[in-house]
């Protein structure tokens, strides 16, 4: 599926042409975190694998406190669809429920016709989109090719146009409606004041939280900061099963708030609780320390539960120096089993 650059220019709405954009950044591949351009961005906004990290220069926490987001009328069904989409996109990970509601309210319905250019590569970005209904296609300029290269489809629930807002970068690809579609748009100001603000808050929370975890006491501030960068927050509810016995494990968990229990089944198929976890405890370390399947299941026992996780890679890289303390602590499970 190919379209030419001319097709894109022909269909672009005049308003997007008026936006400033710098020529020299046009061919850049935003996804390459090691490119020179990306290093430049990192001085202002540092990008850490699937995370948005924001420096004080571009983000003013005080102004965020006074910000009032717009509220646009939508049907319950539309709001539900936006909510579902927010939940599956990591960039909204830091939002609590109230903040999610603000974002849902601030989403503006935009209808586009077949062939409309919704985003043009190289332009400045002022909004991100969630697809409500319809189908859109993403194309990118690949250097040395005069045709646009098809990258992917965007279907209902999908999100696009986030990169320009997250990284303060020009649009990295072109998005064209393939049929009449309904989009939900979130403006840049609301994104900065709610989503980026939540990332900053979450980072502070994580830093404080890591200080309270005993086995991490020996780490330097710098190492703690690195751990913060790769923690992913999940919000769960009572009864949710986080880990299933015998599954292959690839994540390590730290409890930010709430309680959970580890349980196994004995030879008669009877369930036994082998450990109870509270705030600041960790679990999921055995599979990562020993490369074994999960030794027990873990489920949430409090109404609300916030857990931060890191993957195996980060665990090995960042917790190497404190692993011996984790090994020492393994005996705690045995005590429970012998009871
Ligand atoms: P944006 O704000 O830069 C264009 O506007 C959007 O296209 C972009 O956010 C993403 O939402 C979406 N490279 C760049 N942009 C992409 C890509 C992409 N895929 C989707 N978009 N890829 C690199 C292709 C060489 C694919 C990466 C998997």
GROMACS .gro file of C-alpha atoms and ligand atoms in nm:
model
  367
    1UNK     CA    1   0.000   0.000   0.000
    2UNK     CA    2   0.177   0.310  -0.120
    3UNK     CA    3   0.088   0.675  -0.153
    4UNK     CA    4   0.308   0.954  -0.282
    5UNK     CA    5   0.418   1.265  -0.098
    6UNK     CA    6   0.207   1.467  -0.343
    7UNK     CA    7  -0.107   1.286  -0.233
    8UNK     CA    8  -0.039   1.385   0.122
    9UNK     CA    9   0.030   1.750   0.047
   10UNK     CA   10  -0.282   1.773  -0.171
   11UNK     CA   11  -0.506   1.648   0.108
   12UNK     CA   12  -0.360   1.834   0.401
   13UNK     CA   13  -0.594   2.083   0.555
   14UNK     CA   14  -0.453   2.438   0.534
   15UNK     CA   15  -0.456   2.482   0.910
   16UNK     CA   16  -0.189   2.217   0.962
   17UNK     CA   17   0.030   2.375   0.693
   18UNK     CA   18   0.038   2.699   0.888
   19UNK     CA   19   0.199   2.541   1.188
   20UNK     CA   20   0.572   2.600   1.222
   21UNK     CA   21   0.802   2.307   1.167
   22UNK     CA   22   1.172   2.280   1.120
   23UNK     CA   23   1.301   2.131   0.793
   24UNK     CA   24   1.605   1.961   0.937
   25UNK     CA   25   1.406   1.739   1.168
   26UNK     CA   26   1.182   1.598   0.896
   27UNK     CA   27   1.360   1.272   0.821
   28UNK     CA   28   1.430   1.179   1.174
   29UNK     CA   29   1.315   0.849   1.307
   30UNK     CA   30   1.173   0.932   1.647
   31UNK     CA   31   1.182   0.571   1.756
   32UNK     CA   32   1.562   0.558   1.747
   33UNK     CA   33   1.653   0.655   2.100
   34UNK     CA   34   2.023   0.674   2.018
   35UNK     CA   35   2.002   0.916   1.726
   36UNK     CA   36   2.169   1.256   1.761
   37UNK     CA   37   1.832   1.429   1.754
   38UNK     CA   38   1.702   1.205   2.026
   39UNK     CA   39   2.002   1.289   2.242
   40UNK     CA   40   1.918   1.654   2.191
   41UNK     CA   41   1.563   1.597   2.311
   42UNK     CA   42   1.694   1.411   2.609
   43UNK     CA   43   1.830   1.736   2.749
   44UNK     CA   44   1.477   1.863   2.776
   45UNK     CA   45   1.268   1.550   2.795
   46UNK     CA   46   1.434   1.222   2.874
   47UNK     CA   47   1.289   0.914   2.720
   48UNK     CA   48   1.317   0.586   2.899
   49UNK     CA   49   1.169   0.285   2.726
   50UNK     CA   50   0.791   0.315   2.736
   51UNK     CA   51   0.802   0.594   2.987
   52UNK     CA   52   0.776   0.969   2.982
   53UNK     CA   53   1.028   1.140   3.205
   54UNK     CA   54   1.005   1.516   3.225
   55UNK     CA   55   1.259   1.774   3.332
   56UNK     CA   56   1.164   2.089   3.523
   57UNK     CA   57   1.257   2.310   3.230
   58UNK     CA   58   0.965   2.211   3.014
   59UNK     CA   59   0.725   2.139   3.292
   60UNK     CA   60   0.595   2.372   3.558
   61UNK     CA   61   0.430   2.176   3.837
   62UNK     CA   62   0.279   2.489   3.992
   63UNK     CA   63   0.095   2.596   3.681
   64UNK     CA   64  -0.035   2.240   3.648
   65UNK     CA   65  -0.206   2.272   3.987
   66UNK     CA   66  -0.413   2.569   3.868
   67UNK     CA   67  -0.500   2.420   3.532
   68UNK     CA   68  -0.865   2.357   3.451
   69UNK     CA   69  -0.923   2.106   3.174
   70UNK     CA   70  -1.203   2.155   2.921
   71UNK     CA   71  -1.507   1.926   2.939
   72UNK     CA   72  -1.677   1.817   2.616
   73UNK     CA   73  -2.016   1.648   2.584
   74UNK     CA   74  -2.007   1.284   2.482
   75UNK     CA   75  -2.236   0.984   2.516
   76UNK     CA   76  -2.184   0.725   2.790
   77UNK     CA   77  -2.081   0.479   2.521
   78UNK     CA   78  -1.818   0.717   2.386
   79UNK     CA   79  -1.681   0.781   2.735
   80UNK     CA   80  -1.665   0.407   2.802
   81UNK     CA   81  -1.474   0.348   2.483
   82UNK     CA   82  -1.224   0.621   2.571
   83UNK     CA   83  -1.183   0.476   2.921
   84UNK     CA   84  -1.105   0.131   2.780
   85UNK     CA   85  -0.847   0.279   2.546
   86UNK     CA   86  -0.679   0.480   2.825
   87UNK     CA   87  -0.644   0.162   3.031
   88UNK     CA   88  -0.453  -0.020   2.761
   89UNK     CA   89  -0.213   0.264   2.671
   90UNK     CA   90   0.096   0.297   2.890
   91UNK     CA   91   0.116   0.674   2.851
   92UNK     CA   92  -0.188   0.707   3.078
   93UNK     CA   93  -0.043   0.465   3.331
   94UNK     CA   94   0.035   0.728   3.591
   95UNK     CA   95  -0.320   0.863   3.607
   96UNK     CA   96  -0.538   0.785   3.906
   97UNK     CA   97  -0.912   0.740   3.856
   98UNK     CA   98  -0.999   1.108   3.903
   99UNK     CA   99  -0.734   1.215   3.655
  100UNK     CA  100  -0.861   0.956   3.407
  101UNK     CA  101  -1.206   1.110   3.434
  102UNK     CA  102  -1.063   1.455   3.360
  103UNK     CA  103  -0.890   1.320   3.050
  104UNK     CA  104  -1.204   1.144   2.931
  105UNK     CA  105  -1.403   1.467   2.976
  106UNK     CA  106  -1.143   1.668   2.784
  107UNK     CA  107  -1.159   1.443   2.478
  108UNK     CA  108  -1.318   1.629   2.188
  109UNK     CA  109  -1.505   1.445   1.912
  110UNK     CA  110  -1.364   1.505   1.565
  111UNK     CA  111  -1.519   1.354   1.253
  112UNK     CA  112  -1.297   1.300   0.953
  113UNK     CA  113  -1.378   1.191   0.598
  114UNK     CA  114  -1.209   0.930   0.385
  115UNK     CA  115  -0.867   1.055   0.263
  116UNK     CA  116  -0.844   1.339   0.517
  117UNK     CA  117  -0.486   1.387   0.636
  118UNK     CA  118  -0.525   1.394   1.013
  119UNK     CA  119  -0.153   1.420   1.090
  120UNK     CA  120   0.124   1.523   0.851
  121UNK     CA  121   0.480   1.410   0.913
  122UNK     CA  122   0.707   1.703   1.007
  123UNK     CA  123   0.428   1.927   1.136
  124UNK     CA  124   0.414   2.047   1.491
  125UNK     CA  125   0.171   1.841   1.697
  126UNK     CA  126  -0.101   2.000   1.908
  127UNK     CA  127  -0.317   1.700   1.993
  128UNK     CA  128  -0.325   1.322   2.023
  129UNK     CA  129  -0.608   1.099   1.904
  130UNK     CA  130  -0.799   0.789   2.003
  131UNK     CA  131  -0.997   0.615   1.729
  132UNK     CA  132  -1.369   0.595   1.812
  133UNK     CA  133  -1.493   0.439   1.490
  134UNK     CA  134  -1.349   0.387   1.143
  135UNK     CA  135  -1.006   0.306   1.005
  136UNK     CA  136  -0.693   0.517   0.951
  137UNK     CA  137  -0.357   0.439   0.797
  138UNK     CA  138  -0.011   0.542   0.908
  139UNK     CA  139   0.266   0.618   0.655
  140UNK     CA  140   0.623   0.730   0.699
  141UNK     CA  141   0.888   0.891   0.483
  142UNK     CA  142   1.180   0.653   0.464
  143UNK     CA  143   1.495   0.830   0.338
  144UNK     CA  144   1.587   0.742  -0.025
  145UNK     CA  145   1.236   0.627  -0.109
  146UNK     CA  146   1.009   0.874  -0.288
  147UNK     CA  147   0.697   0.691  -0.182
  148UNK     CA  148   0.547   0.685   0.163
  149UNK     CA  149   0.589   0.352   0.340
  150UNK     CA  150   0.281   0.202   0.499
  151UNK     CA  151   0.343   0.142   0.869
  152UNK     CA  152   0.016   0.025   1.022
  153UNK     CA  153  -0.362   0.051   1.053
  154UNK     CA  154  -0.540   0.236   1.331
  155UNK     CA  155  -0.864   0.073   1.446
  156UNK     CA  156  -1.121   0.168   1.715
  157UNK     CA  157  -0.954   0.197   2.057
  158UNK     CA  158  -0.609   0.265   1.909
  159UNK     CA  159  -0.411   0.576   2.001
  160UNK     CA  160  -0.190   0.784   1.775
  161UNK     CA  161  -0.021   1.123   1.762
  162UNK     CA  162   0.122   1.080   2.112
  163UNK     CA  163   0.491   1.093   2.020
  164UNK     CA  164   0.496   1.463   1.928
  165UNK     CA  165   0.338   1.551   2.264
  166UNK     CA  166   0.547   1.315   2.472
  167UNK     CA  167   0.882   1.408   2.322
  168UNK     CA  168   0.817   1.767   2.207
  169UNK     CA  169   0.904   1.651   1.857
  170UNK     CA  170   0.760   1.710   1.508
  171UNK     CA  171   0.508   1.456   1.384
  172UNK     CA  172   0.700   1.137   1.309
  173UNK     CA  173   0.454   0.991   1.057
  174UNK     CA  174   0.148   1.077   0.848
  175UNK     CA  175  -0.198   0.949   0.939
  176UNK     CA  176  -0.474   0.941   0.677
  177UNK     CA  177  -0.839   0.842   0.724
  178UNK     CA  178  -0.921   0.538   0.512
  179UNK     CA  179  -1.294   0.589   0.562
  180UNK     CA  180  -1.526   0.822   0.747
  181UNK     CA  181  -1.404   0.797   1.106
  182UNK     CA  182  -1.481   0.939   1.448
  183UNK     CA  183  -1.183   1.045   1.655
  184UNK     CA  184  -1.141   1.168   2.011
  185UNK     CA  185  -0.880   1.440   2.039
  186UNK     CA  186  -0.687   1.546   2.349
  187UNK     CA  187  -0.521   1.889   2.332
  188UNK     CA  188  -0.157   1.942   2.416
  189UNK     CA  189  -0.222   2.176   2.708
  190UNK     CA  190  -0.441   1.924   2.888
  191UNK     CA  191  -0.191   1.649   2.808
  192UNK     CA  192   0.093   1.851   2.962
  193UNK     CA  193  -0.097   1.967   3.267
  194UNK     CA  194  -0.266   1.640   3.353
  195UNK     CA  195  -0.071   1.352   3.199
  196UNK     CA  196   0.281   1.491   3.228
  197UNK     CA  197   0.200   1.629   3.573
  198UNK     CA  198   0.087   1.283   3.680
  199UNK     CA  199   0.414   1.133   3.555
  200UNK     CA  200   0.611   1.385   3.762
  201UNK     CA  201   0.398   1.314   4.070
  202UNK     CA  202   0.429   0.943   4.023
  203UNK     CA  203   0.804   0.972   3.997
  204UNK     CA  204   0.820   1.157   4.327
  205UNK     CA  205   0.594   0.897   4.482
  206UNK     CA  206   0.812   0.616   4.351
  207UNK     CA  207   1.129   0.779   4.481
  208UNK     CA  208   0.977   0.813   4.829
  209UNK     CA  209   0.839   0.463   4.811
  210UNK     CA  210   1.176   0.309   4.716
  211UNK     CA  211   1.334   0.482   5.017
  212UNK     CA  212   1.092   0.294   5.242
  213UNK     CA  213   1.188  -0.048   5.106
  214UNK     CA  214   1.436  -0.204   5.340
  215UNK     CA  215   1.630  -0.429   5.106
  216UNK     CA  216   1.703  -0.131   4.881
  217UNK     CA  217   1.859   0.074   5.164
  218UNK     CA  218   2.212   0.017   5.040
  219UNK     CA  219   2.145   0.155   4.692
  220UNK     CA  220   2.276   0.497   4.594
  221UNK     CA  221   2.035   0.779   4.503
  222UNK     CA  222   2.146   0.737   4.143
  223UNK     CA  223   2.056   0.367   4.136
  224UNK     CA  224   1.723   0.443   4.299
  225UNK     CA  225   1.651   0.698   4.027
  226UNK     CA  226   1.729   0.436   3.762
  227UNK     CA  227   1.485   0.195   3.925
  228UNK     CA  228   1.218   0.469   3.922
  229UNK     CA  229   1.266   0.506   3.549
  230UNK     CA  230   1.167   0.151   3.475
  231UNK     CA  231   0.886   0.096   3.724
  232UNK     CA  232   0.544   0.045   3.568
  233UNK     CA  233   0.244   0.112   3.790
  234UNK     CA  234  -0.064  -0.110   3.785
  235UNK     CA  235  -0.386  -0.042   3.974
  236UNK     CA  236  -0.576  -0.355   4.068
  237UNK     CA  237  -0.874  -0.452   4.282
  238UNK     CA  238  -0.963  -0.717   4.537
  239UNK     CA  239  -0.947  -1.071   4.398
  240UNK     CA  240  -0.731  -0.986   4.098
  241UNK     CA  241  -0.467  -1.254   4.042
  242UNK     CA  242  -0.131  -1.096   3.964
  243UNK     CA  243   0.081  -1.410   3.941
  244UNK     CA  244  -0.031  -1.763   3.857
  245UNK     CA  245   0.152  -2.065   4.000
  246UNK     CA  246   0.360  -2.251   3.739
  247UNK     CA  247   0.354  -1.967   3.487
  248UNK     CA  248   0.687  -1.847   3.355
  249UNK     CA  249   0.776  -1.530   3.542
  250UNK     CA  250   0.925  -1.219   3.392
  251UNK     CA  251   0.828  -0.946   3.638
  252UNK     CA  252   0.921  -0.841   3.989
  253UNK     CA  253   0.667  -0.647   4.198
  254UNK     CA  254   0.683  -0.386   4.475
  255UNK     CA  255   0.363  -0.301   4.663
  256UNK     CA  256   0.296   0.072   4.675
  257UNK     CA  257  -0.030   0.039   4.864
  258UNK     CA  258  -0.272  -0.235   4.961
  259UNK     CA  259  -0.231  -0.600   5.058
  260UNK     CA  260  -0.200  -0.932   4.876
  261UNK     CA  261  -0.150  -1.300   4.954
  262UNK     CA  262   0.050  -1.581   4.797
  263UNK     CA  263  -0.130  -1.917   4.782
  264UNK     CA  264  -0.064  -2.269   4.659
  265UNK     CA  265  -0.266  -2.589   4.633
  266UNK     CA  266  -0.164  -2.887   4.846
  267UNK     CA  267  -0.173  -3.250   4.722
  268UNK     CA  268  -0.548  -3.270   4.805
  269UNK     CA  269  -0.617  -2.968   4.591
  270UNK     CA  270  -0.683  -2.757   4.899
  271UNK     CA  271  -0.573  -2.396   4.881
  272UNK     CA  272  -0.319  -2.279   5.139
  273UNK     CA  273  -0.207  -1.921   5.190
  274UNK     CA  274   0.174  -1.924   5.216
  275UNK     CA  275   0.244  -1.556   5.262
  276UNK     CA  276   0.071  -1.227   5.326
  277UNK     CA  277   0.207  -0.908   5.176
  278UNK     CA  278   0.155  -0.549   5.283
  279UNK     CA  279   0.265  -0.206   5.168
  280UNK     CA  280   0.639  -0.182   5.080
  281UNK     CA  281   0.672  -0.562   5.047
  282UNK     CA  282   0.790  -0.726   4.726
  283UNK     CA  283   0.705  -1.048   4.547
  284UNK     CA  284   0.775  -1.231   4.222
  285UNK     CA  285   1.148  -1.245   4.296
  286UNK     CA  286   1.186  -1.625   4.307
  287UNK     CA  287   1.121  -1.683   3.937
  288UNK     CA  288   1.368  -1.409   3.849
  289UNK     CA  289   1.637  -1.524   4.094
  290UNK     CA  290   1.618  -1.893   4.003
  291UNK     CA  291   1.474  -1.891   3.650
  292UNK     CA  292   1.204  -2.131   3.780
  293UNK     CA  293   0.830  -2.122   3.712
  294UNK     CA  294   0.618  -1.923   3.958
  295UNK     CA  295   0.613  -2.110   4.290
  296UNK     CA  296   0.278  -1.970   4.408
  297UNK     CA  297  -0.010  -1.756   4.290
  298UNK     CA  298  -0.052  -1.404   4.424
  299UNK     CA  299  -0.384  -1.224   4.453
  300UNK     CA  300  -0.502  -0.888   4.584
  301UNK     CA  301  -0.676  -0.889   4.924
  302UNK     CA  302  -0.744  -0.515   4.968
  303UNK     CA  303  -1.015  -0.315   4.786
  304UNK     CA  304  -0.756  -0.106   4.609
  305UNK     CA  305  -0.405  -0.213   4.524
  306UNK     CA  306  -0.121  -0.023   4.360
  307UNK     CA  307   0.180  -0.221   4.251
  308UNK     CA  308   0.496  -0.116   4.068
  309UNK     CA  309   0.671  -0.374   3.855
  310UNK     CA  310   0.995  -0.408   3.665
  311UNK     CA  311   1.086  -0.666   3.404
  312UNK     CA  312   1.357  -0.932   3.424
  313UNK     CA  313   1.600  -0.722   3.231
  314UNK     CA  314   1.573  -0.425   3.469
  315UNK     CA  315   1.577  -0.660   3.768
  316UNK     CA  316   1.910  -0.811   3.663
  317UNK     CA  317   2.059  -0.479   3.563
  318UNK     CA  318   1.954  -0.268   3.861
  319UNK     CA  319   1.915  -0.508   4.150
  320UNK     CA  320   2.233  -0.709   4.093
  321UNK     CA  321   2.403  -0.556   4.397
  322UNK     CA  322   2.114  -0.633   4.634
  323UNK     CA  323   2.034  -0.983   4.506
  324UNK     CA  324   2.218  -1.145   4.796
  325UNK     CA  325   1.967  -0.982   5.032
  326UNK     CA  326   1.679  -1.124   4.830
  327UNK     CA  327   1.836  -1.472   4.846
  328UNK     CA  328   1.870  -1.443   5.224
  329UNK     CA  329   1.504  -1.356   5.256
  330UNK     CA  330   1.380  -1.663   5.069
  331UNK     CA  331   1.359  -1.859   5.394
  332UNK     CA  332   1.059  -1.649   5.496
  333UNK     CA  333   0.833  -1.859   5.274
  334UNK     CA  334   0.949  -2.186   5.431
  335UNK     CA  335   0.841  -2.065   5.776
  336UNK     CA  336   0.491  -2.015   5.644
  337UNK     CA  337   0.473  -2.358   5.486
  338UNK     CA  338   0.585  -2.533   5.806
  339UNK     CA  339   0.319  -2.365   6.019
  340LIG     P1  340   0.327   1.155   1.621
  340LIG     O1  341   0.278   1.257   1.716
  340LIG     O2  342   0.469   1.159   1.583
  340LIG     C1  343   0.247   1.050   1.400
  340LIG     O3  344   0.237   1.161   1.489
  340LIG     C2  345   0.210   0.924   1.471
  340LIG     O4  346   0.224   0.804   1.399
  340LIG     C3  347   0.305   0.904   1.587
  340LIG     O5  348   0.292   1.010   1.680
  340LIG     C4  349   0.262   0.766   1.629
  340LIG     O6  350   0.142   0.774   1.701
  340LIG     C5  351   0.232   0.698   1.495
  340LIG     N1  352   0.732   0.593   1.364
  340LIG     C6  353   0.671   0.709   1.392
  340LIG     N2  354   0.540   0.724   1.424
  340LIG     C7  355   0.466   0.615   1.428
  340LIG     C8  356   0.524   0.490   1.399
  340LIG     C9  357   0.662   0.481   1.367
  340LIG     N3  358   0.424   0.401   1.412
  340LIG    C10  359   0.314   0.466   1.447
  340LIG     N4  360   0.335   0.598   1.457
  340LIG     N5  361   0.729   0.362   1.339
  340LIG    C11  362   0.866   0.364   1.287
  340LIG    C12  363   0.864   0.336   1.139
  340LIG    C13  364   1.005   0.340   1.079
  340LIG    C14  365   0.675   0.232   1.371
  340LIG    C15  366   0.722   0.197   1.510
  340LIG    C16  367   0.679   0.060   1.556
   0.00000   0.00000   0.00000
